[in-house]
PDB file of C-alpha atoms in Angstrom:
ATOM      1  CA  UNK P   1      80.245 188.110 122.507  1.00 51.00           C
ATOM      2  CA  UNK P   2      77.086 189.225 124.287  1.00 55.00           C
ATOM      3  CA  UNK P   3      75.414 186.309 122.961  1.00 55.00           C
ATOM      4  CA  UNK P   4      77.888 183.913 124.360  1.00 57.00           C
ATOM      5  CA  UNK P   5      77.732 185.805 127.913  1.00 61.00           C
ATOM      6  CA  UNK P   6      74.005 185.791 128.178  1.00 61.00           C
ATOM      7  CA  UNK P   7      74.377 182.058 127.264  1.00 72.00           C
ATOM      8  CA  UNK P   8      76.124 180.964 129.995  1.00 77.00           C
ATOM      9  CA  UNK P   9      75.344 183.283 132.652  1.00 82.00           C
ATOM     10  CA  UNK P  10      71.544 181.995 132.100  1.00 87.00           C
ATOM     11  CA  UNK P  11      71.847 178.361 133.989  1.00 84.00           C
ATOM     12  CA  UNK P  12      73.497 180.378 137.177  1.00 83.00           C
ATOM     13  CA  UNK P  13      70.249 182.418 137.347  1.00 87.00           C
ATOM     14  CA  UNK P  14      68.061 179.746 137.143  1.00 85.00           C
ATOM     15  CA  UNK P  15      70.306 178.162 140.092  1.00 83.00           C
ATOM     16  CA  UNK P  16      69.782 180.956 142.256  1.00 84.00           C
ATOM     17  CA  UNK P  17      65.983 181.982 141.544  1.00 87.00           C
ATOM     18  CA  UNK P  18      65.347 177.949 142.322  1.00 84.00           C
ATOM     19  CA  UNK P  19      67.260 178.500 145.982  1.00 86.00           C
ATOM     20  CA  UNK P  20      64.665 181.728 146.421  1.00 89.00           C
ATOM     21  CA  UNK P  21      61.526 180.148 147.915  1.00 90.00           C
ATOM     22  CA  UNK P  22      63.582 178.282 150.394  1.00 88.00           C
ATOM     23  CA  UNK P  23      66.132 181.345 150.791  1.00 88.00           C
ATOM     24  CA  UNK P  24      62.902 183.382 152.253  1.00 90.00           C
ATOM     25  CA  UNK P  25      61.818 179.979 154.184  1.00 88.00           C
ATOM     26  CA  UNK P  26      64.985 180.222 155.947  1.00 90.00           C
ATOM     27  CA  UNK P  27      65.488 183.825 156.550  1.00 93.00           C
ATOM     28  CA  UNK P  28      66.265 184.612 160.051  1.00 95.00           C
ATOM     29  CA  UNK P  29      65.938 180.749 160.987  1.00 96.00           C
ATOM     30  CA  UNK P  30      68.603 178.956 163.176  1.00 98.00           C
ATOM     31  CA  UNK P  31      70.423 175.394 161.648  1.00 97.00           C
ATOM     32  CA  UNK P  32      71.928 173.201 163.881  1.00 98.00           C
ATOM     33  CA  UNK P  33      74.439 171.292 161.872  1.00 98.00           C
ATOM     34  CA  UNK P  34      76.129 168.302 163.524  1.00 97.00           C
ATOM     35  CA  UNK P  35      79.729 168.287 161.560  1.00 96.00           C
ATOM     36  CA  UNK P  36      80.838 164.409 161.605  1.00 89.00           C
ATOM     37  CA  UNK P  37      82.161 161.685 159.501  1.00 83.00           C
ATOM     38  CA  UNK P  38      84.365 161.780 156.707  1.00 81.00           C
ATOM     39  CA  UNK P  39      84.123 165.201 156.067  1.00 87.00           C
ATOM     40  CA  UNK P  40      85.743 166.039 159.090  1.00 88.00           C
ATOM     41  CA  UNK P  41      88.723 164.079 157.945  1.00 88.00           C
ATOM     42  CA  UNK P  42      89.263 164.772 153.767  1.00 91.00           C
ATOM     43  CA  UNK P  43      90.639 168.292 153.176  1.00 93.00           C
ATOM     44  CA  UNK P  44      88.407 169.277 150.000  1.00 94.00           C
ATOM     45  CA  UNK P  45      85.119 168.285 152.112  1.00 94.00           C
ATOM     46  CA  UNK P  46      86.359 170.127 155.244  1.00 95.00           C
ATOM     47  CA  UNK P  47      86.794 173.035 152.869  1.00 95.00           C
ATOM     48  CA  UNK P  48      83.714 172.505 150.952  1.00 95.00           C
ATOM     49  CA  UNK P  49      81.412 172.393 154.502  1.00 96.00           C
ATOM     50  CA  UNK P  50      83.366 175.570 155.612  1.00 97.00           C
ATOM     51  CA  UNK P  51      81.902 177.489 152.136  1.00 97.00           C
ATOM     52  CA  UNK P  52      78.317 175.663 153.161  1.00 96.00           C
ATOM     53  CA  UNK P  53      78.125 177.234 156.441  1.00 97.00           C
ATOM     54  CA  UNK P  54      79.792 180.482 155.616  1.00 98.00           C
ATOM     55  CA  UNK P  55      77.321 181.113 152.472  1.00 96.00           C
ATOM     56  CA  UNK P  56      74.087 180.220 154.999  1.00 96.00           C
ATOM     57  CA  UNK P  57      75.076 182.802 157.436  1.00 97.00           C
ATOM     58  CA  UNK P  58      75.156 185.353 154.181  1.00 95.00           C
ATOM     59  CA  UNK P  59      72.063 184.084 153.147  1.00 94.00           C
ATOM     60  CA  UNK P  60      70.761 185.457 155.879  1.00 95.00           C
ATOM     61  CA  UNK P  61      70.463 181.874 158.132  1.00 96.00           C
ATOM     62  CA  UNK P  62      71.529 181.448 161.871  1.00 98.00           C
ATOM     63  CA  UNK P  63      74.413 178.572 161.550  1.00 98.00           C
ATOM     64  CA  UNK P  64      75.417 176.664 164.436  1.00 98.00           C
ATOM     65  CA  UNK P  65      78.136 173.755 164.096  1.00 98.00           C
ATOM     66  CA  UNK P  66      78.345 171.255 166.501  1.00 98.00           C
ATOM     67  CA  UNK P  67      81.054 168.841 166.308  1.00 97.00           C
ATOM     68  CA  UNK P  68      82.375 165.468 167.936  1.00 92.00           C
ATOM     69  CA  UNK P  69      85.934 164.135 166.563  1.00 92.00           C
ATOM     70  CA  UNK P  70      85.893 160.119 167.337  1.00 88.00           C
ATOM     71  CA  UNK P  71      88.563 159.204 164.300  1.00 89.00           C
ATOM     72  CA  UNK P  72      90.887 162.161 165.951  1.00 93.00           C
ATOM     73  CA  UNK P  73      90.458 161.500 169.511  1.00 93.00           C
ATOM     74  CA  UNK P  74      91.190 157.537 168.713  1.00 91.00           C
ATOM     75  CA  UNK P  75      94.396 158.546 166.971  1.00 93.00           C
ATOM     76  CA  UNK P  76      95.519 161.021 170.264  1.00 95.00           C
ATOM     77  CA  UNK P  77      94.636 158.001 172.713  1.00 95.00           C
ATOM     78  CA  UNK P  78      97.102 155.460 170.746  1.00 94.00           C
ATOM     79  CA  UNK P  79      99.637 158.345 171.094  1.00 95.00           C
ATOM     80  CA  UNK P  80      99.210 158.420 174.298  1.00 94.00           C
ATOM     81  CA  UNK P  81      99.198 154.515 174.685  1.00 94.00           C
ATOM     82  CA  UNK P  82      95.710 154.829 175.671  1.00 93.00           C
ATOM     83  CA  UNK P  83      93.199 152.035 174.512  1.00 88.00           C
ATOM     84  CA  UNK P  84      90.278 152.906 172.429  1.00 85.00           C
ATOM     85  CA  UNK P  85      87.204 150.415 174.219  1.00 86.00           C
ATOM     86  CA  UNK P  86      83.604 150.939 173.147  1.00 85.00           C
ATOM     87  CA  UNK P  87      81.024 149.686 175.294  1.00 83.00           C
ATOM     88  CA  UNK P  88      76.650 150.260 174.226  1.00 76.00           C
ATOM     89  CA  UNK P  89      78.148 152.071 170.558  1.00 74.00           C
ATOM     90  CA  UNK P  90      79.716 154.902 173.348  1.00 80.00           C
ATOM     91  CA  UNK P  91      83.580 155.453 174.406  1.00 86.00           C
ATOM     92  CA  UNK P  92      84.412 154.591 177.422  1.00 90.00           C
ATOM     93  CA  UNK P  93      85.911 157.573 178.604  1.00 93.00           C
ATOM     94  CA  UNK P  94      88.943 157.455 181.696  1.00 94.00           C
ATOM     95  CA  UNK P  95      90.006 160.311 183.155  1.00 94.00           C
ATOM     96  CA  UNK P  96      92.982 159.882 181.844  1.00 94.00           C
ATOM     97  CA  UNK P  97      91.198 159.502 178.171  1.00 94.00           C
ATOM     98  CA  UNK P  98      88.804 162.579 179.252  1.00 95.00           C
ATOM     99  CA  UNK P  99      91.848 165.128 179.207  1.00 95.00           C
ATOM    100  CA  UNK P 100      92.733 163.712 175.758  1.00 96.00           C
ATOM    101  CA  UNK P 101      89.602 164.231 174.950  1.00 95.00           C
ATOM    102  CA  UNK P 102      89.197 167.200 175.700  1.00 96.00           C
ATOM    103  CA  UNK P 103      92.532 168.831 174.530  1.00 96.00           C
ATOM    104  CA  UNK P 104      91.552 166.730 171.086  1.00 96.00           C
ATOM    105  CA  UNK P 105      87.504 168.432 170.964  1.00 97.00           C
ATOM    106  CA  UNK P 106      88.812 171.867 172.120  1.00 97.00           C
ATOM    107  CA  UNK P 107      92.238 172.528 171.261  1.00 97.00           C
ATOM    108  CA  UNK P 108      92.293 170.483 167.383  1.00 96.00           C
ATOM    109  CA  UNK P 109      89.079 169.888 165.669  1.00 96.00           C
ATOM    110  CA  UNK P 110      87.139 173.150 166.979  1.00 97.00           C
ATOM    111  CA  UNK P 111      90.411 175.448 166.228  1.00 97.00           C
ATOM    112  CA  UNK P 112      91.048 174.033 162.597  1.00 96.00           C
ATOM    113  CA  UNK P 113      86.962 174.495 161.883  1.00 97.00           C
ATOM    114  CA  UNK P 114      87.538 177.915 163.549  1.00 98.00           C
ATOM    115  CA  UNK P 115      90.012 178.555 161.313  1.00 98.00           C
ATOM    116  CA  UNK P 116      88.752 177.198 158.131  1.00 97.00           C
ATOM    117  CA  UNK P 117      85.368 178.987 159.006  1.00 98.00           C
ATOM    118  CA  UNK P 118      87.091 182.707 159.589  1.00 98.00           C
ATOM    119  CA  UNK P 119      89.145 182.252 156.146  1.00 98.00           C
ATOM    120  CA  UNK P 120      85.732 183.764 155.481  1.00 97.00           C
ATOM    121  CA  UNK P 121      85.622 187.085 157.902  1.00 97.00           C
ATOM    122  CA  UNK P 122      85.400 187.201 161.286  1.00 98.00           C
ATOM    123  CA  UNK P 123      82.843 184.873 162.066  1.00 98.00           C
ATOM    124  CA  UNK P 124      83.457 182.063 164.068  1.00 98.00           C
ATOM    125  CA  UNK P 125      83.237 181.543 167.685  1.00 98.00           C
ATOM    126  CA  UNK P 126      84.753 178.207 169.451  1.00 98.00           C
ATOM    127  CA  UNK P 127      83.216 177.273 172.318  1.00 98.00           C
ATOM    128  CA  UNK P 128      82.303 174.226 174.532  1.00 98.00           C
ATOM    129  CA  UNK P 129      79.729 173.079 176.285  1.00 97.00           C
ATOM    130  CA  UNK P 130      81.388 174.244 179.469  1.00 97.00           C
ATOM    131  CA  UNK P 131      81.793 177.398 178.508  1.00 97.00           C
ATOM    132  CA  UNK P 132      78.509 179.386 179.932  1.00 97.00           C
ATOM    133  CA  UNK P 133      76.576 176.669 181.732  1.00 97.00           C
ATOM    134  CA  UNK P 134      75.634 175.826 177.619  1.00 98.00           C
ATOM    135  CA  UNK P 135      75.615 172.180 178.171  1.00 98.00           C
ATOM    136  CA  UNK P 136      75.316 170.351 181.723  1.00 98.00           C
ATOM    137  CA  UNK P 137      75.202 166.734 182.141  1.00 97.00           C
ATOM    138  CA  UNK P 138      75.381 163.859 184.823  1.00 96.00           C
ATOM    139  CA  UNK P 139      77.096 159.956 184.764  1.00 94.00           C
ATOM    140  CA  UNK P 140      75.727 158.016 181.849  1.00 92.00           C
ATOM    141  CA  UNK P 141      75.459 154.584 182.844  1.00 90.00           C
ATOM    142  CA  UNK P 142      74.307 152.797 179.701  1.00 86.00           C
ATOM    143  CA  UNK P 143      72.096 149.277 180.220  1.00 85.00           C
ATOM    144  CA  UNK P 144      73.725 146.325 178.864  1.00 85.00           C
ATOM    145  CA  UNK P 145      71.701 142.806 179.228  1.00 85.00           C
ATOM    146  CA  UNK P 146      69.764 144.675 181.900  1.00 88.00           C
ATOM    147  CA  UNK P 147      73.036 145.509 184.183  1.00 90.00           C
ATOM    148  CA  UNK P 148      73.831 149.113 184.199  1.00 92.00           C
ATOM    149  CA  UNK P 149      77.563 149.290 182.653  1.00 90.00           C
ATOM    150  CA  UNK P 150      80.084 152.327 184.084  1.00 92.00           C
ATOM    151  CA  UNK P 151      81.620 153.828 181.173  1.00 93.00           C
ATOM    152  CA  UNK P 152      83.515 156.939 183.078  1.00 94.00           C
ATOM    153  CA  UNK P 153      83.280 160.063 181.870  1.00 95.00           C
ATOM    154  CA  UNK P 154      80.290 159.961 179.195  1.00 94.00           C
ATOM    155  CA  UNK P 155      77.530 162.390 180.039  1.00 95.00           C
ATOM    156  CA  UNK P 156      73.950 162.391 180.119  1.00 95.00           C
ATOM    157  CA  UNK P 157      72.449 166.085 178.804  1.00 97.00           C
ATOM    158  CA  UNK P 158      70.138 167.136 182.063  1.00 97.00           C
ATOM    159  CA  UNK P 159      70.090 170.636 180.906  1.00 97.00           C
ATOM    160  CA  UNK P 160      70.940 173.452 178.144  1.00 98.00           C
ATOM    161  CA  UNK P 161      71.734 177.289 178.750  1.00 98.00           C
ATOM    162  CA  UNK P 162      71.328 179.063 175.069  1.00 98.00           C
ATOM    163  CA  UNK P 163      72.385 182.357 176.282  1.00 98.00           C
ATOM    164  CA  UNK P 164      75.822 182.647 174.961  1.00 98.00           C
ATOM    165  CA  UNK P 165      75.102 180.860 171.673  1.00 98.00           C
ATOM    166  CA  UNK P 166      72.157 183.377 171.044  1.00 98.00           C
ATOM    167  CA  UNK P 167      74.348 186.786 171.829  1.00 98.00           C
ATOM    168  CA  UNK P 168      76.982 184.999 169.347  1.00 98.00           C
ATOM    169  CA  UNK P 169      74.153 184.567 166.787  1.00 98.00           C
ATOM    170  CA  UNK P 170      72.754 188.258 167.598  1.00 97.00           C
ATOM    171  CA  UNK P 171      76.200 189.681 166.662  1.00 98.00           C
ATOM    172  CA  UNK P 172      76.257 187.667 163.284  1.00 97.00           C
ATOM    173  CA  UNK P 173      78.893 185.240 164.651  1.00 98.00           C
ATOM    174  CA  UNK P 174      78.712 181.507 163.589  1.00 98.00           C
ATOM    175  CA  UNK P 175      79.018 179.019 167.270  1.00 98.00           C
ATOM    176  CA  UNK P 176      81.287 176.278 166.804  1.00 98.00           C
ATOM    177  CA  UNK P 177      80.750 173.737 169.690  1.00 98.00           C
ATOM    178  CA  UNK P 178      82.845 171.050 171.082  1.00 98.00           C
ATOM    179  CA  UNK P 179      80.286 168.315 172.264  1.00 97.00           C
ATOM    180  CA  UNK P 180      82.058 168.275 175.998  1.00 97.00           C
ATOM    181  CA  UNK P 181      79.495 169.275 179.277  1.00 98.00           C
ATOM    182  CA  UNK P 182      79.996 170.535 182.388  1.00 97.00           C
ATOM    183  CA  UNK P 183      79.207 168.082 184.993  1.00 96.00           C
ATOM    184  CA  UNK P 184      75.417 168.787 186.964  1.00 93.00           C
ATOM    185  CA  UNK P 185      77.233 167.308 190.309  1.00 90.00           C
ATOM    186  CA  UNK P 186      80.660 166.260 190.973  1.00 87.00           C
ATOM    187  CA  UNK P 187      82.878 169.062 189.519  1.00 87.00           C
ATOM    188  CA  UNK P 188      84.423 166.771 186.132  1.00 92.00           C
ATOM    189  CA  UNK P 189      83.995 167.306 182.342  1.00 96.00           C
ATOM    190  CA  UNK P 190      82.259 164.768 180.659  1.00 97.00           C
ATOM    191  CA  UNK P 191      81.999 163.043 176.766  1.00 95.00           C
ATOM    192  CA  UNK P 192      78.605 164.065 175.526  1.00 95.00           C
ATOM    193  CA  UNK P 193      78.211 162.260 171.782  1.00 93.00           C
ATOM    194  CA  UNK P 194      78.178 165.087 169.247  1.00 95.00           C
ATOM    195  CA  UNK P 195      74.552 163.734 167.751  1.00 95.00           C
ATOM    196  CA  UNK P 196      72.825 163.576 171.113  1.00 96.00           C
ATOM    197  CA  UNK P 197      74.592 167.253 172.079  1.00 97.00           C
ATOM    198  CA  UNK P 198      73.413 168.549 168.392  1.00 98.00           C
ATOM    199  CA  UNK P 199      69.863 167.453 168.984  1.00 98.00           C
ATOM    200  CA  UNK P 200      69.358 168.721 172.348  1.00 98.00           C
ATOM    201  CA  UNK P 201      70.653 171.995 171.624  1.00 98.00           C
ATOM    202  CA  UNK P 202      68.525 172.912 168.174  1.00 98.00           C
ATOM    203  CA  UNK P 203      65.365 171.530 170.013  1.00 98.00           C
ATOM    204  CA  UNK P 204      66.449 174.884 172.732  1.00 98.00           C
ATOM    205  CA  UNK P 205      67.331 177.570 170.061  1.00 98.00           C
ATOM    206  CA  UNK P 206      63.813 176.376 168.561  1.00 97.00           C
ATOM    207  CA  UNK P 207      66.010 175.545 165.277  1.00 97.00           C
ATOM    208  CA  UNK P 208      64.219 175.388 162.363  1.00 96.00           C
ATOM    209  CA  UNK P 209      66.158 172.565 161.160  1.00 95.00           C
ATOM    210  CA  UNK P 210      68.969 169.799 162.493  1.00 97.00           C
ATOM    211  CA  UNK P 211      71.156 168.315 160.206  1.00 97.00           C
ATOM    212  CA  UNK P 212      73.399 165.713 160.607  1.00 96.00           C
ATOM    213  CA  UNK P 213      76.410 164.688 158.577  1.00 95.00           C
ATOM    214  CA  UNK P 214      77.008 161.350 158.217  1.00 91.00           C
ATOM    215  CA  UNK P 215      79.183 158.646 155.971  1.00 90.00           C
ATOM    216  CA  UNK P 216      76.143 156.949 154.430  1.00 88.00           C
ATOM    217  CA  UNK P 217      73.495 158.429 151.834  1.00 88.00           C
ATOM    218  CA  UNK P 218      70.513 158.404 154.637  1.00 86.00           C
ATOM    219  CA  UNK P 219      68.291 155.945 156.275  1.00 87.00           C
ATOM    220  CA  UNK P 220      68.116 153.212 154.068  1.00 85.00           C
ATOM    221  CA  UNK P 221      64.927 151.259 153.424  1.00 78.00           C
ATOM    222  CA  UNK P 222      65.699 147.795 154.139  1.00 70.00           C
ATOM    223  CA  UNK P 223      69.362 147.566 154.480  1.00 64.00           C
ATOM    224  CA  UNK P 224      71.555 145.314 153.542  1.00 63.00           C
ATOM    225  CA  UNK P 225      68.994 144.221 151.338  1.00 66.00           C
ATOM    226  CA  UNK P 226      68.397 147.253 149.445  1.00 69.00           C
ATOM    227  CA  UNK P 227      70.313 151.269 148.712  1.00 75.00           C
ATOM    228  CA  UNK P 228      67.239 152.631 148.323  1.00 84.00           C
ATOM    229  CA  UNK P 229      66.757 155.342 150.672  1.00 88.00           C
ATOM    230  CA  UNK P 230      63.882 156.907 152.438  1.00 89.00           C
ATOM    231  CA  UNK P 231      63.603 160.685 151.918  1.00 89.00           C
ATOM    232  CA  UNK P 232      61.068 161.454 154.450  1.00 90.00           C
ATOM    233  CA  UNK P 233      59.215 160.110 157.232  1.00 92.00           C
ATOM    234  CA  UNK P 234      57.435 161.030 160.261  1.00 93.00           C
ATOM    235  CA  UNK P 235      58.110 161.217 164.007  1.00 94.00           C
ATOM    236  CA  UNK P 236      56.209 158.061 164.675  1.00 94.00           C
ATOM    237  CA  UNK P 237      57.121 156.147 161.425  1.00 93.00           C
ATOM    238  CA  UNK P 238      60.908 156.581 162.753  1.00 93.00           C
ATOM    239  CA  UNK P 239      59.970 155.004 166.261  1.00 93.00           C
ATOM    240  CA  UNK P 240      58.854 152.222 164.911  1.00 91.00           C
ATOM    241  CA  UNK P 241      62.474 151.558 162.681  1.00 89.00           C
ATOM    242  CA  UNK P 242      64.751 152.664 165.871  1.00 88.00           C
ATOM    243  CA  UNK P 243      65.148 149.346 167.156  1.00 86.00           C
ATOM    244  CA  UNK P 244      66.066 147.660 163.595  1.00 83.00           C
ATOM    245  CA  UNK P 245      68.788 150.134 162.749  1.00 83.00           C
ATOM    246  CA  UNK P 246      72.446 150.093 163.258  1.00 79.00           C
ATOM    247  CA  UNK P 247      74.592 151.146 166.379  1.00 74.00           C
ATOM    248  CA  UNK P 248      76.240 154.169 164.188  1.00 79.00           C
ATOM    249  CA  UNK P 249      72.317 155.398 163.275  1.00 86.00           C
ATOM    250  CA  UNK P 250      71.008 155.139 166.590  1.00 87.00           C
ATOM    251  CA  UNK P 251      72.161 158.115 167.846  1.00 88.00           C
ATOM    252  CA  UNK P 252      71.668 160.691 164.969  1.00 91.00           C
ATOM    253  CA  UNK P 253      67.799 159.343 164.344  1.00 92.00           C
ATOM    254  CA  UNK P 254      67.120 159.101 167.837  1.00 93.00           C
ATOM    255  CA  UNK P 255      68.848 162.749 167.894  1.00 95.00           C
ATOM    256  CA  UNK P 256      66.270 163.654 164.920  1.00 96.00           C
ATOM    257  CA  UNK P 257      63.227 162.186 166.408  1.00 95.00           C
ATOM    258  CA  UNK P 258      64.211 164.379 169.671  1.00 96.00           C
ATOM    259  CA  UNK P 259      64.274 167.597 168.077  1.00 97.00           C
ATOM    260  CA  UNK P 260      61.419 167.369 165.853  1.00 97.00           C
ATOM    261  CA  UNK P 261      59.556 166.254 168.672  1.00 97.00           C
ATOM    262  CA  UNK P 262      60.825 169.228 170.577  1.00 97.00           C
ATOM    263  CA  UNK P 263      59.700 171.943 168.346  1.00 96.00           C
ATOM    264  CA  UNK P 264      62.180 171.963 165.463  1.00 97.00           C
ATOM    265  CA  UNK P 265      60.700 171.792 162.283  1.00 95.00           C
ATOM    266  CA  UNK P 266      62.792 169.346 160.304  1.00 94.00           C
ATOM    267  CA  UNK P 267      65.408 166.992 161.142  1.00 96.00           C
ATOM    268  CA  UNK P 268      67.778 165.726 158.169  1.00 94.00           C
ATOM    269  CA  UNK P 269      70.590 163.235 157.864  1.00 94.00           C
ATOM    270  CA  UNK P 270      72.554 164.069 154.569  1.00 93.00           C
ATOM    271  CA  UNK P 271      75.742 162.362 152.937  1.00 92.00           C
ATOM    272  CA  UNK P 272      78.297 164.400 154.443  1.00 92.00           C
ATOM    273  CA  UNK P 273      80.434 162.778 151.671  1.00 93.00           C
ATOM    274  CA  UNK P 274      79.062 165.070 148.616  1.00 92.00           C
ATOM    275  CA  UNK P 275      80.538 168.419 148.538  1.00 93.00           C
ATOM    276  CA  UNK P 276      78.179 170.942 149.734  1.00 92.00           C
ATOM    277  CA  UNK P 277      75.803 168.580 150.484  1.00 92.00           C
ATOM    278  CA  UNK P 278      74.756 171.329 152.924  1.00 93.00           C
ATOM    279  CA  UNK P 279      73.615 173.602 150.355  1.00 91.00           C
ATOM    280  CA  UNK P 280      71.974 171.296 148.023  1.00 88.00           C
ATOM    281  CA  UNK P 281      70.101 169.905 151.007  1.00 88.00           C
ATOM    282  CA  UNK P 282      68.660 173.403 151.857  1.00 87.00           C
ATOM    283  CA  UNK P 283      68.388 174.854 148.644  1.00 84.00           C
ATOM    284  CA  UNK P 284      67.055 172.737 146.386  1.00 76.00           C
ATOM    285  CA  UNK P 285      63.994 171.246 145.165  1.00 67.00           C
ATOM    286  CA  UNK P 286      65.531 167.563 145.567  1.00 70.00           C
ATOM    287  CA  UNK P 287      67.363 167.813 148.562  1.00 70.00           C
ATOM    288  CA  UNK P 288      69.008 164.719 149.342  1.00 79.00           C
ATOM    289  CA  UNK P 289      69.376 162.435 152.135  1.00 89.00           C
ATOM    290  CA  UNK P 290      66.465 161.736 154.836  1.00 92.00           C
ATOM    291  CA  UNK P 291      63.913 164.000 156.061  1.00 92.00           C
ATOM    292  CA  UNK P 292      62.514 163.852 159.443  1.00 94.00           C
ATOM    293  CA  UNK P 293      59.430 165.459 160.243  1.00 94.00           C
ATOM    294  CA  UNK P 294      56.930 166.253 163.281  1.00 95.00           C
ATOM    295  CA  UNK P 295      53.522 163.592 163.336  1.00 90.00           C
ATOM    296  CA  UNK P 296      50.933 165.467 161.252  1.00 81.00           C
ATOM    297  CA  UNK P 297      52.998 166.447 158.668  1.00 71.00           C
ATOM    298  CA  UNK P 298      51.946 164.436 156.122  1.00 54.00           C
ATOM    299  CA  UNK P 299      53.388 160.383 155.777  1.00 48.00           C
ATOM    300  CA  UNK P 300      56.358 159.234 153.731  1.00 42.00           C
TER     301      UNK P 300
END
């Protein structure tokens, strides 16, 4: 009987002593996750990123969530017999569409990851990016064949207030942010994308790491031509790929090269499809998806 115990108890020791080295990396260290994709959306992953976030902050980590909710806000608009139009990759937002919006960001997807999150304890906190002067932003006016384009209300991040998110994360709570921003300049809310709003705010809490859940397995190498996928590259090395990658990537690498341009050490974009990709991205020797890190860090 003892035999048989000490048998299979061994492999779960080994997991844990292999998670040690990066457990005292990460001690005390803020992660900026961006929560997106299909996890968002499939119960089991939605429950599996909840146990992710919930086991960092016990391990002694700083989690912040920041989330965007494009699949749920496109399903409240056709409710609403509001049209769904994309212009430059971004929404274009009405203020009609910005209430929806809204009431979608705030009032659905933050509550249920609230919820899901404090299953836990009482540890989550939602908030927005109105809420404390944490996010401000002005008109976006994205450049299409050189004409500036008016897309309503999508913001442009001109500045970030960390105060409340730091008290939260003094008192051991977990943030939970809705990517919306309080306007710089004419009194309205505006549509901040989640990546952009994740990227600016680790690269203020001097985050030791972004990560970014996505539907693919990371930057691929030479896509469509190839799966293979590049697990880490450099600052510059990602400038130069920028302009060759798809509308959906732009914004989470050019939210990567941001922050670890702007102080935080690594920048990741992980398979938000794998359960606990999270964890095995932070934990392990392997790690998995696509490491981004500061010029001078060695090349890929």
């Amino acid at each position: 009987m003892t035999a048989t115990r000490k048998h299979t108890a061994l492999p779960k020791a080994q997991i844990l002593i292999e998670a040690l080295p990066w457990l005292t990396r990460h001690n005390g260290r803020t992660v900026v996750i961006k929560f997106g994709g299909n996890a968002m959306i499939d119960e089991d992953l939605k429950a599996a990123f909840a146990q992710d976030v919930v086991f960092l902050r016990h391990a002694g980590l700083k989690p912040v969530v920041v989330h965007g909710g494009g699949p749920q806000i496109s399903a409240a608009l056709d409710r609403h017999g509001l049209v769904s139009e994309f212009k430059a990759g971004l929404r274009v937002t009405t203020p009609e569409a910005m209430d929806v919006v809204r009431m979608v960001l705030a009032g659905q997807v933050q509550r249920e990851l609230v919820g899901l999150l404090n299953q836990h304890g009482p540890l989550a906190v939602g908030m927005t990016g109105e809420d404390a002067h944490t996010i401000t932003a002005t008109k976006h006016q994205p450049q299409i064949d050189g004409e500036l384009v008016d897309i309503g209300r999508v913001g442009e991040i001109t500045e970030i207030d960390t105060g409340a998110i730091a008290a939260l994360l003094t008192d051991g709570r977990i943030p939970v942010i809705s990517s919306i921003a309080r306007s710089q300049d004419d009194g309205h809310v505006y549509n901040v994308n989640a990546d952009t709003a994740a990227a600016a705010l680790a690269a203020a809490l001097g985050a030791e790491t972004l990560m970014v859940l996505t539907d693919v397995e990371g930057l691929y190498e030479d896509w469509p031509n190839s799966d293979e996928v590049i697990s880490r590259l450099t600052a510059s090395q990602l400038e130069k790929l920028l302009p060759e990658l798809s509308s959906g990537m732009v914004p989470k690498m050019e939210g990567c090269l941001h922050a670890v341009r702007n102080g935080v050490n690594t920048a990741r974009v992980i398979d938000g499809r794998v359960p606990h990709s999270i964890l095995l991205e932070i934990f392990t020797d392997e790690g998995i998806g696509t490491m981004v890190v500061p010029d001078g860090q060695g090349e890929a």
